[in-house]
Short mmCIF file of C-alpha atoms and ligand atoms in Angstrom, two decimals:
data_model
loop_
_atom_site.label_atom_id
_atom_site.label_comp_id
_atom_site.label_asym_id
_atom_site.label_seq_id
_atom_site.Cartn_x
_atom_site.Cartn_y
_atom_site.Cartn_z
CA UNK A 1 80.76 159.36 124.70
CA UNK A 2 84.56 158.32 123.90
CA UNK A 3 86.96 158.65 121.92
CA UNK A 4 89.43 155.81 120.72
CA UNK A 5 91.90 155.81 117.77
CA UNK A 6 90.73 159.69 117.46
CA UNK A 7 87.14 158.16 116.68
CA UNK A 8 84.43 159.00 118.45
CA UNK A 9 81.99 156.56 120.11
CA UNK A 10 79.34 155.34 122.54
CA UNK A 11 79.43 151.71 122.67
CA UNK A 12 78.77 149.57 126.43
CA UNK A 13 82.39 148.72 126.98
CA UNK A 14 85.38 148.68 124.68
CA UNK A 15 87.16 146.10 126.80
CA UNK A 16 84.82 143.64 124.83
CA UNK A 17 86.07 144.39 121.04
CA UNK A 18 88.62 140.57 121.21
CA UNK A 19 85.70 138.18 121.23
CA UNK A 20 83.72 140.46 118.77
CA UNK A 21 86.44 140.82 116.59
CA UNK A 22 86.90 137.06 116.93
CA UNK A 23 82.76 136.45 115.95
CA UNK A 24 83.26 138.97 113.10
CA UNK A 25 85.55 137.11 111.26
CA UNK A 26 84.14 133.56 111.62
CA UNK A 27 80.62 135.32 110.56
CA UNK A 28 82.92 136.19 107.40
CA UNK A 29 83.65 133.03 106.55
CA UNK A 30 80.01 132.64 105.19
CA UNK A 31 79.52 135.52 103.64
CA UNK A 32 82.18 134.54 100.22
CA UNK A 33 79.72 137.02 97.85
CA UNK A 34 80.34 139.99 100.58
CA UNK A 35 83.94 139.14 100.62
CA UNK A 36 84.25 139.32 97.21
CA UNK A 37 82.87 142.85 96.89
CA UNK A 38 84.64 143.64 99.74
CA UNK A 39 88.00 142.68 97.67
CA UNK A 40 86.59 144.73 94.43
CA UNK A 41 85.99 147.92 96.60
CA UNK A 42 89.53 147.61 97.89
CA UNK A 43 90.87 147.22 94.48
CA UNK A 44 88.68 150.20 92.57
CA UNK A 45 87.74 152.46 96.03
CA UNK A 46 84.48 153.51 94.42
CA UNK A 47 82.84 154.98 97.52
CA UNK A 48 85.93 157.34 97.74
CA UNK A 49 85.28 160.48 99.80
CA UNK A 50 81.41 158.84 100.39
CA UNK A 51 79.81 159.18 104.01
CA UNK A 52 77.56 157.13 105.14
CA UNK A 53 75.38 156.37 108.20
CA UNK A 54 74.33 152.82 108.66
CA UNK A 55 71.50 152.47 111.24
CA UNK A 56 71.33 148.83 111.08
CA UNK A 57 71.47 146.08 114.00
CA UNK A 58 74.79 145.72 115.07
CA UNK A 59 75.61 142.48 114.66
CA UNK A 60 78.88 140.70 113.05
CA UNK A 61 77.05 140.36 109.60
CA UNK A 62 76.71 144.55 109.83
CA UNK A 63 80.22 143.95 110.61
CA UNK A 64 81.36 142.61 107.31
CA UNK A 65 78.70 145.17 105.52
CA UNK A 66 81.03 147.79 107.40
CA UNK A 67 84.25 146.32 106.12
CA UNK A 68 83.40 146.49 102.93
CA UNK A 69 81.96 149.63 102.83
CA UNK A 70 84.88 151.11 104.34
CA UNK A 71 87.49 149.22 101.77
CA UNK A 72 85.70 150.34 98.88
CA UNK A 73 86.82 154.42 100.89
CA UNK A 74 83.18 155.61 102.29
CA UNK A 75 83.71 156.98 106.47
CA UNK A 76 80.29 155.01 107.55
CA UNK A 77 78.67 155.96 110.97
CA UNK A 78 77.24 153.64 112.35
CA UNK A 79 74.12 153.36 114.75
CA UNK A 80 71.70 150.94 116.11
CA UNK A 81 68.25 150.25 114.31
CA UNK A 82 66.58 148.62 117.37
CA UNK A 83 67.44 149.43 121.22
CA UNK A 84 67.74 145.43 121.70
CA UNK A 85 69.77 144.28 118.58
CA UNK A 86 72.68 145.17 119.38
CA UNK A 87 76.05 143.24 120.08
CA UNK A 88 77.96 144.79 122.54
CA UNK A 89 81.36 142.91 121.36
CA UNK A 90 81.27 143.96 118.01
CA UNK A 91 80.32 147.84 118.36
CA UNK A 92 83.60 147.32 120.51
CA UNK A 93 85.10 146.08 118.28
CA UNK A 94 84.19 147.90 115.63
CA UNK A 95 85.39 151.04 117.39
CA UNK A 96 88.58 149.67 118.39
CA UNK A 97 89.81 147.22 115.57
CA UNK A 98 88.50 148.90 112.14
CA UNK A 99 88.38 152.85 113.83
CA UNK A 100 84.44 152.85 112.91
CA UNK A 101 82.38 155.40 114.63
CA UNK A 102 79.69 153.22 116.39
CA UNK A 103 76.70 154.56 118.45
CA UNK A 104 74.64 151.69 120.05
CA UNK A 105 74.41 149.70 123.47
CA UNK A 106 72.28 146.75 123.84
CA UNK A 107 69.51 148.02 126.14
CA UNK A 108 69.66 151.65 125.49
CA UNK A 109 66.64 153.71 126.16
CA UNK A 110 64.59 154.86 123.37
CA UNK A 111 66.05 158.53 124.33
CA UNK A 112 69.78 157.34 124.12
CA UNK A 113 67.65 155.80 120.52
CA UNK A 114 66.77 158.66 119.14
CA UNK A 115 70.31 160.85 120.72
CA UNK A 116 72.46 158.73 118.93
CA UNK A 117 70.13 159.38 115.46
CA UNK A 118 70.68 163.01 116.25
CA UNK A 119 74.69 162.43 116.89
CA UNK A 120 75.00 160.18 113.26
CA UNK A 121 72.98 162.93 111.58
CA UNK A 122 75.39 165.52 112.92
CA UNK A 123 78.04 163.89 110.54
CA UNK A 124 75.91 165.57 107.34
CA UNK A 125 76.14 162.06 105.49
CA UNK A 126 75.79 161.25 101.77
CA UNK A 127 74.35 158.64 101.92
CA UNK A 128 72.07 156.62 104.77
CA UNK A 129 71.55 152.95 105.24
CA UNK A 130 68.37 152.55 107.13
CA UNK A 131 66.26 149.78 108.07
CA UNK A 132 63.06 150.54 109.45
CA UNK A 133 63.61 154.64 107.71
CA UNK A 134 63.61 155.87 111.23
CA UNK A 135 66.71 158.09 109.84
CA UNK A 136 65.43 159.09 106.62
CA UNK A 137 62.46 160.44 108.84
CA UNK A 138 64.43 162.34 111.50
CA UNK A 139 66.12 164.08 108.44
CA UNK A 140 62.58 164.86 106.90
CA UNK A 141 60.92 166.50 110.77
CA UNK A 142 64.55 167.94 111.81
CA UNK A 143 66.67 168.74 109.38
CA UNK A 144 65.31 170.09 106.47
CA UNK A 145 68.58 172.10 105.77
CA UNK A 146 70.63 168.79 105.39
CA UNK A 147 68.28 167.33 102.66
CA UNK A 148 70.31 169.00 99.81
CA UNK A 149 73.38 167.12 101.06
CA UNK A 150 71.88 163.80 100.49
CA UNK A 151 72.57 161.35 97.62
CA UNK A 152 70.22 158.81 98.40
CA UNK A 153 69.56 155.91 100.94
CA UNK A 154 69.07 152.38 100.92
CA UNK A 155 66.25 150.49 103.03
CA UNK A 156 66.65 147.13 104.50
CA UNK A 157 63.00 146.16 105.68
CA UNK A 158 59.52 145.86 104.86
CA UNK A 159 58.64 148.55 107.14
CA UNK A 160 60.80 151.31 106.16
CA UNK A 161 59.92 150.77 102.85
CA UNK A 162 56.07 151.41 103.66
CA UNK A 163 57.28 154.20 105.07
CA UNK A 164 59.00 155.81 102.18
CA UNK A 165 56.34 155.03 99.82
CA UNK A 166 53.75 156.84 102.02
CA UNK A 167 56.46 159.60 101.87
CA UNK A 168 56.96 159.01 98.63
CA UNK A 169 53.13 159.17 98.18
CA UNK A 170 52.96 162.45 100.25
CA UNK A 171 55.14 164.48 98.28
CA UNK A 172 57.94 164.36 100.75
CA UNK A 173 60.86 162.18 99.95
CA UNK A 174 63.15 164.26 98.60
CA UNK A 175 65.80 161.77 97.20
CA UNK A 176 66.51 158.22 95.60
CA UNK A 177 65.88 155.44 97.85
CA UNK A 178 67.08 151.42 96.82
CA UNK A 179 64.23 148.99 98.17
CA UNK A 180 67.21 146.60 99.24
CA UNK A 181 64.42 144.65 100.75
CA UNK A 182 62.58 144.19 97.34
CA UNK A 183 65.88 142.62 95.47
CA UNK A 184 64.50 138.64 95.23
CA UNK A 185 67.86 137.83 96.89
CA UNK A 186 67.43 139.48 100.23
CA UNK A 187 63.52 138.76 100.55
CA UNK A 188 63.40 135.58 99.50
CA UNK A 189 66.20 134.47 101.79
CA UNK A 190 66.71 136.56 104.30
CA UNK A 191 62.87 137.08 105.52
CA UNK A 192 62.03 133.60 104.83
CA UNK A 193 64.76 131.17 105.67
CA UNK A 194 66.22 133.75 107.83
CA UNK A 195 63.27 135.08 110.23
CA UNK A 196 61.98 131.16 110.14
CA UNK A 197 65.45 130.13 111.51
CA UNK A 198 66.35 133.47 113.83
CA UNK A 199 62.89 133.35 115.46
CA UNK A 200 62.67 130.20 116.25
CA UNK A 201 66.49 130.64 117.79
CA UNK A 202 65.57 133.36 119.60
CA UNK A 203 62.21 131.55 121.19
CA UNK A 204 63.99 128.58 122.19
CA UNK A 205 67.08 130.59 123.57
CA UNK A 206 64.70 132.58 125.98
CA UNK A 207 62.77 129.53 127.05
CA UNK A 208 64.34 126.43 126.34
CA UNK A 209 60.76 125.47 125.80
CA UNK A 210 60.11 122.37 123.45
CA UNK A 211 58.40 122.80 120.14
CA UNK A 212 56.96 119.73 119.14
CA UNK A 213 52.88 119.20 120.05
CA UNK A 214 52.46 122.81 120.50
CA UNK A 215 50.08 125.02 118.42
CA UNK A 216 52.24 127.70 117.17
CA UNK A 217 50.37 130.86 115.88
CA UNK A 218 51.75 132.50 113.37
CA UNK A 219 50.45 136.04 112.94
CA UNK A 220 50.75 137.27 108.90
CA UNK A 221 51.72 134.79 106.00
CA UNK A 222 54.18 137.43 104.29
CA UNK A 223 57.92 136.22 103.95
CA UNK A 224 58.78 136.38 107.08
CA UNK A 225 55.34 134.09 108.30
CA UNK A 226 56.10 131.68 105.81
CA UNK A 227 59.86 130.84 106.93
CA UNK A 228 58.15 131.17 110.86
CA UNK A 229 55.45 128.60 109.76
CA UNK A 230 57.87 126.43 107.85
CA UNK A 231 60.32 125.70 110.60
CA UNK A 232 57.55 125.38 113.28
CA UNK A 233 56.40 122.54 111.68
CA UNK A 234 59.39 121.45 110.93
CA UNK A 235 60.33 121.12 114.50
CA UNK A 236 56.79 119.30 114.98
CA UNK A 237 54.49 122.30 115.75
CA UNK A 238 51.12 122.27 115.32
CA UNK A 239 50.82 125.71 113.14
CA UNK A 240 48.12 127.90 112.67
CA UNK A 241 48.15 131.09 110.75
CA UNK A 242 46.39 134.52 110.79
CA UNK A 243 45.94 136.45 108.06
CA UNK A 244 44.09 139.80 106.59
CA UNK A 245 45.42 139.00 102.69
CA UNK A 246 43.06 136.93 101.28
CA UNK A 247 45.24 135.53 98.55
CA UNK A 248 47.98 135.25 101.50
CA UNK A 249 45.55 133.15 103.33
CA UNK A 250 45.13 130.40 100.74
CA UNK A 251 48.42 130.23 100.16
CA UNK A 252 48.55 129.78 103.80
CA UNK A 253 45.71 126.82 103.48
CA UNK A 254 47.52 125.01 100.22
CA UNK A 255 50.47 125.10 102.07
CA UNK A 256 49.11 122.68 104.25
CA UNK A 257 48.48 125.23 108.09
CA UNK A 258 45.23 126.02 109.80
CA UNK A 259 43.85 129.39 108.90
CA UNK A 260 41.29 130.88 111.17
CA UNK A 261 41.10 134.89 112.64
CA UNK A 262 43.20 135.59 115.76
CA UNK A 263 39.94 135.64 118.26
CA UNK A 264 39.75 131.55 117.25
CA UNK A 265 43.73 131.09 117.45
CA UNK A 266 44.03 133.19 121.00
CA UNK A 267 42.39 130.86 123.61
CA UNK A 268 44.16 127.54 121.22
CA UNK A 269 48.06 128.68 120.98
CA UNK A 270 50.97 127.94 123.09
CA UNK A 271 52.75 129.88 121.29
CA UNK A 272 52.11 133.35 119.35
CA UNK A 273 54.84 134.91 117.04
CA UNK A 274 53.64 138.49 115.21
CA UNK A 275 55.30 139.03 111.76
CA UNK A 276 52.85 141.60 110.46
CA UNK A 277 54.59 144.94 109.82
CA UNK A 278 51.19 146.62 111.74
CA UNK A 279 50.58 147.33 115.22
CA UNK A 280 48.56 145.50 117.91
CA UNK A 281 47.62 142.74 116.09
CA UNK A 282 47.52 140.94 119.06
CA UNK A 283 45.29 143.37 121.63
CA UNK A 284 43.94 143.11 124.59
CA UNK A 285 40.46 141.13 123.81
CA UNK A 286 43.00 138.25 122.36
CA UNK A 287 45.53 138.30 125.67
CA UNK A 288 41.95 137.81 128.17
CA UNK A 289 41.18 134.89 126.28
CA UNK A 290 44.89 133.05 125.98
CA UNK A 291 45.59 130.09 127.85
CA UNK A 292 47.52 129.58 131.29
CA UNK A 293 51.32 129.83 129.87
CA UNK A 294 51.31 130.95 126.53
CA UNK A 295 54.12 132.32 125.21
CA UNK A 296 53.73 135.88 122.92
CA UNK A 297 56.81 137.10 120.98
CA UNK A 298 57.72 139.47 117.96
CA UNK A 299 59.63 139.25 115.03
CA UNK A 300 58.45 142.08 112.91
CA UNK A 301 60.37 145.07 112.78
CA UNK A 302 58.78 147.81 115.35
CA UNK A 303 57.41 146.68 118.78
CA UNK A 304 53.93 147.81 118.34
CA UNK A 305 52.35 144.39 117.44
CA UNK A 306 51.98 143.21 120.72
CA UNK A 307 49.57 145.57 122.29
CA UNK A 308 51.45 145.78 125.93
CA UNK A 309 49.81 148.62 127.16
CA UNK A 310 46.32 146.94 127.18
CA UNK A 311 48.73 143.47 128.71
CA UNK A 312 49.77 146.36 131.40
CA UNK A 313 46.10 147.16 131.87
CA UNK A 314 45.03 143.49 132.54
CA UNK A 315 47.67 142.30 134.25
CA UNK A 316 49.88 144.96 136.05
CA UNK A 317 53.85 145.18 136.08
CA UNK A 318 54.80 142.27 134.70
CA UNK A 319 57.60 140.09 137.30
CA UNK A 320 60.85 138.66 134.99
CA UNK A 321 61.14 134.88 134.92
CA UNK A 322 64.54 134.38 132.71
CA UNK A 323 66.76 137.22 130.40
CA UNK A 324 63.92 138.10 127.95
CA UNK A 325 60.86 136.66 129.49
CA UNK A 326 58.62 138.44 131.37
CA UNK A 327 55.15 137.02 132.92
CA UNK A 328 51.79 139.03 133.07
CA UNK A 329 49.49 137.64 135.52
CA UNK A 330 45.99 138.34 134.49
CA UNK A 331 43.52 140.06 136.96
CA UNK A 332 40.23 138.82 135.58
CA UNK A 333 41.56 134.79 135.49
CA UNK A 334 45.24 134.73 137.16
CA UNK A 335 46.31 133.53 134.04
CA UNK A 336 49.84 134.32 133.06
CA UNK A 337 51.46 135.49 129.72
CA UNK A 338 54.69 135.62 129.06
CA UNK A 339 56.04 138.09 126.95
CA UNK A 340 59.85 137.37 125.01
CA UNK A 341 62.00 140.02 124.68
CA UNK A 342 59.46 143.05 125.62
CA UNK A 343 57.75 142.80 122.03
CA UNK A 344 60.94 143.29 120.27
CA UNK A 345 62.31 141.43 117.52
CA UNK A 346 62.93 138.21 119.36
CA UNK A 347 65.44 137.07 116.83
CA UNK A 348 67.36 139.82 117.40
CA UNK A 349 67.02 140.18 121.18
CA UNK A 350 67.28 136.78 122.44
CA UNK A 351 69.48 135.20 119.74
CA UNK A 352 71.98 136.50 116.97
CA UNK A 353 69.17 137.75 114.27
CA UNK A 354 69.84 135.73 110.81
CA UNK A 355 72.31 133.73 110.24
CA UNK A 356 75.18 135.30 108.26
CA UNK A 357 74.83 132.92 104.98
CA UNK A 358 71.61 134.71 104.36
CA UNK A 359 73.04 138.42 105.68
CA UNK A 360 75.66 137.44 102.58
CA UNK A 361 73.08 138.45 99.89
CA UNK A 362 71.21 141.18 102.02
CA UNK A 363 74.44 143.05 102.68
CA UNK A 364 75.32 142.48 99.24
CA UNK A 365 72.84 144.19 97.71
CA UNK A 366 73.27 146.91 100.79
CA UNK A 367 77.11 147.07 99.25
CA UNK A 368 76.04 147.42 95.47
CA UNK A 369 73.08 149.91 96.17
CA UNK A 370 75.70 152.08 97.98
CA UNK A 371 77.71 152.07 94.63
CA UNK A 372 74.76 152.06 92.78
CA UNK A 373 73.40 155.44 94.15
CA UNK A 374 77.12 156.76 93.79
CA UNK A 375 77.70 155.98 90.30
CA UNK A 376 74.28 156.83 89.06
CA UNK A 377 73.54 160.76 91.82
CA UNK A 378 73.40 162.47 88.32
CA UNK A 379 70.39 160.78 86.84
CA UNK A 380 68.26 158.75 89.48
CA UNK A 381 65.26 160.55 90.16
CA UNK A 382 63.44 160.81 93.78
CA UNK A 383 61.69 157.95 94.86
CA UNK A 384 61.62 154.41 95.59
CA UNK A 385 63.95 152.11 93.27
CA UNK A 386 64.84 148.99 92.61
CA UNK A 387 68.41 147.43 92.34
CA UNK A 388 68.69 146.11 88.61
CA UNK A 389 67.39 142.77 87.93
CA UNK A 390 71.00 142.26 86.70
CA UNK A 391 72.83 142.75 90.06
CA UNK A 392 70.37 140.53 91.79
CA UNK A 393 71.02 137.39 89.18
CA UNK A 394 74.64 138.56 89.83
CA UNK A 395 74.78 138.02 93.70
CA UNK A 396 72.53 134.50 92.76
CA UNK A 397 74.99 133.53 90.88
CA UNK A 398 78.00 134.42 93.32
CA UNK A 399 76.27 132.61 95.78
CA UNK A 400 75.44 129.26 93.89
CA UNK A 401 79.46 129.56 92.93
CA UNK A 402 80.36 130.06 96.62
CA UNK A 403 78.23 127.16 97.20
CA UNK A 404 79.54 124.74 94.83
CA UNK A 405 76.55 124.51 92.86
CA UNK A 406 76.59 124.67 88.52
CA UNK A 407 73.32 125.37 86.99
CA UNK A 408 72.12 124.50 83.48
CA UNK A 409 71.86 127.62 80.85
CA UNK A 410 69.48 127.81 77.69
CA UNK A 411 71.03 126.47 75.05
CA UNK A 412 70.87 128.64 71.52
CA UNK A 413 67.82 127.11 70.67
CA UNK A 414 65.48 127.71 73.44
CA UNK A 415 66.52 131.07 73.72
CA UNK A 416 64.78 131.84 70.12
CA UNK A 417 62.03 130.15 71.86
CA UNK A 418 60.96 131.80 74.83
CA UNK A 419 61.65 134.79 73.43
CA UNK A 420 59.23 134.51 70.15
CA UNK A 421 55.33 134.03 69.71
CA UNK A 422 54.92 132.32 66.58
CA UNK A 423 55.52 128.90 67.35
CA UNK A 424 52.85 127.07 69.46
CA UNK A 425 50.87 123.96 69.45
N1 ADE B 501 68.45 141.47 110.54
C1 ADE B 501 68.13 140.22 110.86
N2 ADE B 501 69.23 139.51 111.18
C2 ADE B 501 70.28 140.35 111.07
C3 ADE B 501 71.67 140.20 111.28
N3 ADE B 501 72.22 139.04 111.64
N4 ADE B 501 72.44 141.28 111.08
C4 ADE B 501 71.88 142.46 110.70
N5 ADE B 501 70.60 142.66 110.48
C5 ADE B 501 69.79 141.60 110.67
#
């Protein structure tokens, strides 16, 4: 651990913050909405005397969610949310150009992980920013005594926010907590257009491997499947996808992809991509049966869905072909499996995560759930919330405006309309 600028910090080298301070500020130039409440916080400094800990990946998008966060006068922490995710550069330069505290190397064990949890907690925060809750529930196990300190937090994924409901549904979460993820403008976006684009990115980037003619398996049709499945075809994959959801599954079907269960799609793919949220959904039955060369990657948030341990069993140590792949060479067959970025998010590991025009709205409503949780600590109750519908039509409109785009609004008439019964056939 260092110190620069009197901050302290434990980033991979600081020598690095120029080119991430250079990537910060052209990922700024698409995100206009984030600016813009950037430039409100500066004016009104409504997170005066607020800290925060963002675990989040540290990326250039975080970047800007830092910048603002600090204008509008919170001291944010900030540490990684994934041992892969993170951008060297801009923790740097995080550190070194804005005097943020920044825990997170890309590569760190899970021990350096969890330390650097242990090290942002140590700051007795106000608030957290989590994505995946892997703070929130270090707080819960370890510090109970800290819990009265806490305002609320805000969760960026799917997966932390299954986790605070079954805390929520335990009895145990002792605070507010903003779904960020739930807000129509971050899932909408962000785990459709962004996941579809960022993990297909992050595929190519490890492999250079061509899309087109391949059967792509897409494992779960939730957001995040349907921007996967989406942009594989685009690109001229053959998709298939896997589903548990019934109603998922159809949608899957009408929207024009094979469905069929993952013991059918394993020995047919060339390509497997896990957006699930739930571990080992592809085991070790599914890797005995996969082809010569198929490629198996992750782009949900923990790296549980890939079930390497059983991979391990079959195949041995696995021997590294290129920076994020690694090939398993099967005892029973000799056929090999290559694994992308060990069963992390591959977006995130092997390419830049989402693209920051997406990150705008995310971060966004990250920013206004921050002020939200400030302005309102005297009467939000604990528990899972939402972000008023209000603020998300806000940050749609923002972002049509940044984009140029006018929409059409009810005139006088059809107002009365939609919003009375008596007038039908
Ligand atoms: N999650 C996915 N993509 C991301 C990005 N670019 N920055 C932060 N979190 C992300």
């Amino acid at each position: 651990m260092s110190a620069t600028r009197s901050v302290e910090f434990d980033v991979k080298d600081i020598g690095l913050a120029g080119q991430g301070k250079q990537r910060i500020e052209w990922a700024e130039r698409e995100m206009p909405v984030l600016r813009l409440i950037r430039e409100r916080f500066a004016e009104e400094k409504p997170l005066t005397g607020t800290k925060l800990v963002a675990c989040a990946h540290i990326t250039t998008e975080t970047a800007n969610l830092a910048r603002a966060l600090q204008a509008g006068g919170a001291d944010a922490v900030l540490i990684a949310s994934n041992p892969l995710s993170t951008q060297d550069d801009v923790a740097a330069s995080l550190v070194s150009d804005w005097g943020i505290p920044v825990y997170a190397i890309k590569g760190e064990s899970t021990d350096t992980y969890n330390r650097h949890v242990r090290t942002a907690l140590d700051s007795h925060p106000d608030i957290i920013i989590d994505d995946g809750s892997d703070v929130v529930a270090t707080l819960l196990k370890e510090r109970a005594d800290q819990v009265k300190e806490i305002i609320g937090s805000t969760e960026e994924t799917t997966t932390g926010i299954q986790r605070l409901e079954a805390m929520q549904k335990a009895g145990v979460l002792p605070f507010p907590s903003i779904a960020v993820n739930n807000a129509q403008t971050k899932h909408f976006f962000d785990n459709r257009y962004g996941t579809g684009q960022s993990t297909l990115d992050g595929i190519i980037r490890a492999t250079n491997i061509l899309l087109a003619g391949r059967n792509l398996v897409v494992v779960g049709y939730g957001w995040c499947g349907k921007g996967v499945a989406l942009r594989a075809r685009g690109m001229g994959s053959n998709v298939i996808v896997t589903e548990i959801d019934p109603i998922k599954a159809v949608e899957a079907v009408m929207d024009g992809f094979r469905v069929m269960p993952m013991a059918q799609a394993a020995p047919i793919g060339d390509i497997f991509v896990t957006v699930t949220g739930n571990r080992h959904v592809i085991d070790g039955e599914h890797f005995k049966v996969m082809k010569d060369g198929a490629l198996v990657c992750n782009s949900g948030h923990f790296d549980l869905e890939l079930n390497l341990v059983a991979l391990r069993e079959l195949a041995g140590d696995p021997q590294t072909m290129r920076p994020f792949v690694e090939e398993y060479k099967l005892q029973s067959n000799g056929n090999r499996v290559m694994v992308l970025g060990e069963g992390r998010l591959i977006n995130l590991a092997a390419a830049e995560g989402h693209p920051a025009s997406v990150m705008d709205m995310s971060f966004a409503n990250q920013a206004l759930s921050v002020e939200y949780l400030v302005k309102n600590k005297a009467t939000l109750t604990p528990g899972v919330h939402l972000l008023p519908k209000e603020v998300d039509q806000e940050i749609a409109s923002l972002k049509l405006r940044a984009l140029g785009v006018a929409i059409d609004t009810l005139t006088a008439e059809q107002l009365e309309y939609i919003t009375s019964w008596e007038t039908g056939t």
